[in-house]
Coordinates of C-alpha atoms and ligand atoms in Angstrom, one line a residue:
P1174 CA 18.3 -53.5 -5.1
S1175 CA 15.0 -54.5 -6.9
L1176 CA 13.2 -53.9 -3.6
L1177 CA 14.7 -50.4 -3.3
S1178 CA 13.9 -49.5 -6.9
T1179 CA 10.3 -50.8 -6.5
S1180 CA 9.8 -48.7 -3.3
L1181 CA 11.4 -45.7 -5.0
A1182 CA 9.0 -46.1 -7.9
M1183 CA 6.0 -46.4 -5.6
W1184 CA 7.1 -43.2 -3.8
W1185 CA 7.4 -41.4 -7.1
V1186 CA 3.8 -42.5 -8.0
V1187 CA 2.6 -41.0 -4.7
V1188 CA 4.6 -37.8 -5.2
A1189 CA 3.3 -37.4 -8.8
A1190 CA -0.3 -38.0 -7.6
L1191 CA 0.1 -35.3 -4.9
L1192 CA 1.6 -32.9 -7.5
H1193 CA -1.2 -33.7 -9.9
S1194 CA -3.8 -32.9 -7.2
V1195 CA -2.6 -29.3 -7.1
E1196 CA -1.7 -29.0 -10.7
G1197 CA -3.0 -25.7 -12.1
A1198 CA -3.4 -24.1 -15.4
V1199 CA -3.2 -20.5 -16.5
S1200 CA -4.2 -18.4 -19.5
P1201 CA -1.5 -18.4 -22.3
P1202 CA 0.6 -15.3 -22.9
Q1203 CA -1.1 -12.5 -24.7
Y1204 CA -0.3 -9.0 -25.9
L1205 CA -1.9 -5.6 -25.7
N1206 CA -2.7 -4.6 -29.3
V1207 CA -1.7 -0.9 -29.3
T1208 CA -2.5 1.2 -32.4
S1209 CA -0.7 4.4 -31.3
A1210 CA 2.9 5.0 -30.1
R1211 CA 2.0 7.8 -27.7
S1212 CA 1.7 7.3 -23.9
S1213 CA 2.5 9.4 -20.9
S1214 CA 2.1 9.2 -17.1
I1215 CA -0.8 11.6 -17.2
H1216 CA -2.5 10.1 -20.3
P1217 CA -1.4 6.4 -20.5
L1218 CA -2.3 4.8 -23.7
H1219 CA -5.5 2.8 -23.5
I1220 CA -6.3 -0.5 -25.4
K1221 CA -9.8 -1.0 -26.8
N1222 CA -10.0 -4.7 -26.1
P1223 CA -10.5 -5.9 -22.5
L1224 CA -7.8 -7.9 -20.9
T1225 CA -8.9 -11.3 -19.4
L1226 CA -6.6 -13.5 -17.3
W1227 CA -7.6 -16.8 -15.8
C1228 CA -6.1 -19.6 -13.8
S1229 CA -7.5 -22.9 -12.5
A1230 CA -6.8 -25.7 -10.1
D1231 CA -8.7 -28.7 -8.7
G1232 CA -10.8 -27.7 -5.7
L1233 CA -10.1 -24.0 -6.1
K1234 CA -11.2 -21.9 -3.1
S1235 CA -9.8 -18.4 -3.8
A1236 CA -7.3 -16.7 -6.1
K1237 CA -5.7 -13.4 -6.8
F1238 CA -3.4 -12.1 -9.6
V1239 CA -0.3 -10.2 -8.6
H1240 CA 1.1 -7.8 -11.3
L1241 CA 4.9 -8.4 -11.0
S1242 CA 5.7 -4.7 -11.6
K1243 CA 7.2 -2.2 -9.2
E1244 CA 3.8 -1.6 -7.5
K1245 CA 2.9 -5.3 -7.2
K1246 CA -0.8 -4.5 -7.7
I1247 CA -3.2 -7.2 -6.6
H1248 CA -6.3 -8.1 -8.5
P1249 CA -8.7 -10.4 -6.6
A1250 CA -10.1 -13.0 -9.0
K1251 CA -13.7 -14.1 -9.5
I1252 CA -14.2 -17.8 -8.9
T1253 CA -16.4 -19.9 -11.2
G1254 CA -16.0 -23.6 -10.4
N1255 CA -12.3 -24.3 -10.5
N1256 CA -11.6 -21.3 -12.6
A1257 CA -10.5 -17.9 -11.4
T1258 CA -10.7 -14.9 -13.8
I1259 CA -10.0 -11.2 -13.8
T1260 CA -11.1 -8.8 -16.5
I1261 CA -9.8 -5.3 -17.0
D1262 CA -12.2 -3.5 -19.3
S1263 CA -10.0 -0.7 -20.8
P1264 CA -6.4 -1.6 -19.8
T1265 CA -3.6 0.9 -20.4
V1266 CA -0.1 -0.1 -21.6
L1267 CA 1.0 0.0 -18.0
Y1268 CA -1.0 -3.3 -17.4
A1269 CA 1.7 -5.1 -19.5
G1270 CA 4.0 -7.3 -17.4
D1271 CA 4.1 -10.7 -15.8
Y1272 CA 1.2 -11.8 -13.6
R1273 CA 1.4 -14.5 -10.9
C1274 CA -1.9 -16.2 -10.0
E1275 CA -1.8 -17.3 -6.4
M1276 CA -4.4 -20.0 -5.8
E1277 CA -5.7 -21.6 -2.6
A1278 CA -6.9 -25.0 -3.7
K1279 CA -7.6 -28.4 -2.3
G1280 CA -4.0 -29.6 -2.3
G1281 CA -2.7 -26.3 -0.9
M1282 CA -1.2 -23.1 -2.4
K1283 CA -0.5 -23.1 -6.1
T1284 CA 1.0 -20.4 -8.3
E1285 CA 1.0 -20.0 -12.0
T1286 CA 2.6 -17.2 -14.0
T1287 CA 1.6 -15.7 -17.3
S1288 CA 2.7 -12.7 -19.4
V1289 CA 1.0 -9.7 -21.0
Y1290 CA 3.3 -8.3 -23.6
V1291 CA 3.3 -4.9 -25.3
R1292 CA 5.4 -3.6 -28.1
P1293 CA 7.6 -0.5 -27.4
V1294 CA 5.7 2.8 -27.2
V1295 CA 6.8 6.3 -26.3
H1296 CA 6.1 6.8 -22.6
T1297 CA 7.2 10.1 -21.2
E1298 CA 6.6 11.9 -17.9
L1299 CA 6.4 15.3 -19.6
V1300 CA 3.9 16.3 -22.2
E1301 CA 6.0 16.6 -25.3
K1302 CA 5.4 17.0 -29.0
V1303 CA 5.2 13.6 -30.5
D1304 CA 4.6 13.2 -34.2
E1305 CA 3.8 9.6 -35.2
K1306 CA 4.0 8.1 -38.6
E1307 CA 1.8 5.1 -39.5
G1308 CA 3.3 1.7 -40.3
E1309 CA 4.3 -1.7 -39.0
N1310 CA 7.1 0.0 -37.0
F1311 CA 6.4 3.0 -35.0
I1312 CA 8.4 6.1 -36.2
V1313 CA 8.2 9.1 -33.9
D1314 CA 9.7 12.6 -34.0
M1315 CA 9.9 14.4 -30.7
T1316 CA 10.6 18.0 -29.7
A1317 CA 14.0 19.3 -30.8
I1318 CA 16.6 20.0 -28.3
V1319 CA 18.9 23.0 -28.2
L1320 CA 22.2 22.5 -26.3
T1321 CA 24.6 25.1 -25.1
E1322 CA 28.2 24.8 -26.3
G1323 CA 30.4 23.5 -23.4
G1324 CA 27.4 22.2 -21.5
S1325 CA 26.3 18.6 -20.9
F1326 CA 23.2 16.7 -21.5
N1327 CA 21.3 13.4 -21.0
I1328 CA 18.9 12.1 -23.5
T1329 CA 16.9 9.0 -22.6
C1330 CA 15.1 6.7 -25.0
P1331 CA 11.5 7.0 -23.8
A1332 CA 10.5 3.5 -24.8
F1333 CA 8.2 1.4 -22.7
S1334 CA 7.5 -2.2 -23.4
H1335 CA 7.3 -5.7 -22.0
P1336 CA 9.6 -7.5 -22.3
L1337 CA 12.2 -4.7 -22.0
P1338 CA 13.5 -3.5 -25.4
K1339 CA 17.0 -3.7 -26.8
I1340 CA 18.1 -0.2 -27.6
K1341 CA 20.4 1.1 -30.4
W1342 CA 21.4 4.7 -30.9
T1343 CA 22.1 6.3 -34.2
K1344 CA 23.2 9.8 -35.2
N1345 CA 22.2 11.0 -38.7
G1346 CA 21.4 7.4 -39.6
N1347 CA 24.8 6.0 -38.6
I1348 CA 25.7 4.0 -35.5
L1349 CA 26.6 6.5 -32.9
T1350 CA 30.4 6.6 -32.2
L1351 CA 31.1 6.7 -28.5
S1352 CA 33.9 8.7 -27.1
S1353 CA 35.2 10.2 -23.8
R1354 CA 32.5 12.8 -24.2
I1355 CA 29.6 10.6 -25.5
S1356 CA 28.7 7.6 -23.4
L1357 CA 25.8 5.2 -23.0
S1358 CA 24.3 3.9 -19.8
G1359 CA 21.2 1.7 -20.1
D1360 CA 18.7 3.7 -22.1
R1361 CA 20.5 7.0 -21.4
L1362 CA 22.9 8.8 -23.7
T1363 CA 25.1 11.4 -22.1
I1364 CA 27.0 14.1 -23.9
T1365 CA 29.5 16.3 -22.0
G1366 CA 31.5 19.2 -23.3
V1367 CA 29.0 19.8 -26.0
D1368 CA 30.4 21.3 -29.2
F1369 CA 29.1 22.1 -32.7
S1370 CA 30.0 18.6 -34.0
D1371 CA 27.3 17.2 -31.7
E1372 CA 24.5 18.7 -33.9
G1373 CA 22.4 16.2 -35.8
V1374 CA 19.4 13.9 -35.7
Y1375 CA 19.7 11.4 -32.8
S1376 CA 17.5 8.3 -32.9
C1377 CA 17.0 5.4 -30.6
E1378 CA 15.6 2.2 -32.0
A1379 CA 13.9 0.0 -29.4
V1380 CA 13.0 -3.5 -30.3
N1381 CA 11.5 -6.2 -28.2
E1382 CA 10.5 -9.8 -28.9
F1383 CA 7.7 -12.0 -27.7
T1384 CA 5.8 -15.1 -28.8
V1385 CA 2.1 -15.3 -28.6
A1386 CA 0.3 -18.4 -30.0
T1387 CA 3.5 -19.7 -31.6
K1388 CA 3.8 -16.4 -33.5
T1389 CA 7.1 -14.5 -32.7
M1390 CA 7.0 -10.7 -33.1
R1391 CA 9.8 -8.2 -33.1
P1392 CA 8.2 -4.8 -33.2
M1393 CA 10.3 -1.7 -33.4
L1394 CA 10.0 1.9 -32.2
K1395 CA 12.2 4.6 -33.6
V1396 CA 12.3 7.9 -31.8
S1397 CA 14.2 10.8 -33.3
R1398 CA 15.0 14.2 -32.1
I1399 CA 16.9 17.1 -33.8
V1400 CA 19.8 18.4 -31.6
T1401 CA 21.2 21.8 -32.3
V1402 CA 24.0 23.6 -30.4
K1403 CA 24.0 27.3 -29.7
S1404 CA 27.0 29.4 -28.8
Q1405 CA 27.8 30.1 -25.2
Y1406 CA 27.5 33.8 -26.1
A1407 CA 24.1 33.4 -27.8
W1408 CA 22.6 35.7 -25.1
V1409 CA 24.7 38.6 -26.4
W1410 CA 22.7 38.9 -29.6
P1411 CA 19.2 39.5 -28.2
L1412 CA 20.7 42.0 -25.7
A1413 CA 22.4 43.8 -28.6
V1414 CA 19.1 43.9 -30.5
I1415 CA 17.3 45.4 -27.4
I1416 CA 20.0 48.0 -26.9
A1417 CA 20.0 49.0 -30.6
T1418 CA 16.1 49.3 -30.6
L1419 CA 16.3 51.5 -27.5
L1420 CA 18.9 53.7 -29.2
I1421 CA 16.8 54.1 -32.3
L1422 CA 13.8 55.0 -30.2
I1423 CA 15.8 57.6 -28.3
L1424 CA 17.1 59.1 -31.6
V1425 CA 13.6 59.2 -33.1
I1426 CA 12.1 60.9 -30.0
W1427 CA 15.0 63.4 -30.0
F1428 CA 14.6 64.1 -33.7
C1429 CA 10.8 64.7 -33.2
E1430 CA 11.4 67.0 -30.3
I1431 CA 13.9 69.1 -32.4
R1432 CA 11.4 69.3 -35.2
K1433 CA 8.6 70.3 -32.8
K1434 CA 10.8 73.0 -31.3
N1435 CA 11.8 74.4 -34.7
R1436 CA 8.1 74.5 -35.8
E1437 CA 7.1 76.3 -32.6
K1438 CA 10.0 78.8 -33.1
R1439 CA 8.9 79.4 -36.7
A1440 CA 5.3 79.9 -35.6
A1441 CA 6.5 82.4 -33.0
T1442 CA 8.4 84.3 -35.7
Y1443 CA 5.3 84.5 -38.0
L1444 CA 3.2 85.8 -35.0
A1445 CA 5.8 88.4 -34.3
E1446 CA 5.9 89.5 -38.0
D1447 CA 2.1 89.8 -38.0
Ligands
NAG1029 C1 -5.1 -5.0 -33.6 O1 -5.9 -3.8 -33.8 C2 -6.0 -3.4 -35.2 C3 -6.7 -2.1 -35.2 O2 -7.8 -2.0 -34.3 C4 -6.8 -4.5 -35.9 O3 -6.9 -4.2 -37.3 C5 -6.0 -5.8 -35.8 O4 -6.7 -6.9 -36.4 C6 -5.7 -6.2 -34.3 N1 -4.9 -7.3 -34.2 C7 -5.2 -8.4 -33.4 C8 -4.3 -9.5 -33.5 O5 -6.2 -8.4 -32.7
NAG1030 C1 -11.7 -20.0 -17.4 O1 -12.5 -18.9 -17.8 C2 -12.1 -18.2 -18.9 C3 -13.0 -17.0 -19.1 O2 -14.4 -17.3 -18.8 C4 -12.1 -19.1 -20.1 O3 -11.7 -18.4 -21.3 C5 -11.1 -20.3 -19.8 O4 -11.1 -21.2 -20.9 C6 -11.5 -21.0 -18.5 N1 -10.4 -21.9 -18.2 C7 -10.7 -23.2 -17.9 C8 -9.5 -24.1 -17.6 O5 -11.8 -23.6 -17.9
NAG1031 C1 23.1 13.1 -16.5 O1 22.9 11.9 -15.7 C2 24.0 11.7 -14.7 C3 23.7 10.4 -14.0 O2 22.4 10.3 -13.5 C4 24.0 12.9 -13.8 O3 25.1 12.7 -12.8 C5 24.2 14.1 -14.5 O4 24.1 15.2 -13.6 C6 23.1 14.3 -15.6 N1 23.4 15.5 -16.4 C7 22.5 16.4 -16.8 C8 23.0 17.5 -17.5 O5 21.4 16.3 -16.5

């Protein structure tokens, strides 16, 4: 048994040495320091500071960083000695995510993963009215929504962050009560059979959490929108106003015509008298 354990120990030393020969390192997690809550597909929010990621391994030959997002964008790295770096000069919030550094080094392939965090910001496809308020937490008011009585509607919480946020919905400051008509699915709130009781201020609070340099942050984004409900027959009123205006116009024209005719008749009478 002592022989077995000795040889096992020797094997372990060899394996550890092999592992050590391709041991790599990678830059620690960092975060994008955003100072505004507003981002969109057309105008993604930019960060002033450049983003630098590095990774290293003994006998490094080549390396690339793969952004572990939907697009899996590849960033070829610049090699200096055993160190591979990429620098993005003016990154947008969309550069947040996990990055895998794939290195070709002396001992073979080696991968290391690091994270680039970002607090929740409003990221929408459409250009919408977004009013931000300053502060530690981002407080945002977005375009009001008018729903039609009896209709149905989806509202999504337009929060973008890495890691993904936890989302809480409130209505007029109270936790939203769900029912057969009001349901939640991921970041989407669905209201069906809209009635006047659905009016109010709907807010979603998105909080994520990350640790950078032993400091844990829990930034919050609160997005509110006013929801009003209009009657199914709301279209009747503008139509009624148009019809009434037309009637008044016709009456005025008719009245003027009568007065004109009367004046002409009177003038004709004077002429005849002369
Ligand atoms: C983030 O940016 C703000 C404003 O530009 C600055 O005051 C703050 O020091 C920055 N924070 C870090 C950790 O770089
Ligand atoms: C690699 O390069 C970056 C940027 O030049 C530097 O900050 C980092 O400390 C280097 N890493 C190692 C392990 O030398
Ligand atoms: C809301 O989302 C659900 C699921 O995607 C969809 O079936 C429904 O048609 C949407 N309703 C509206 C009013 O957009």
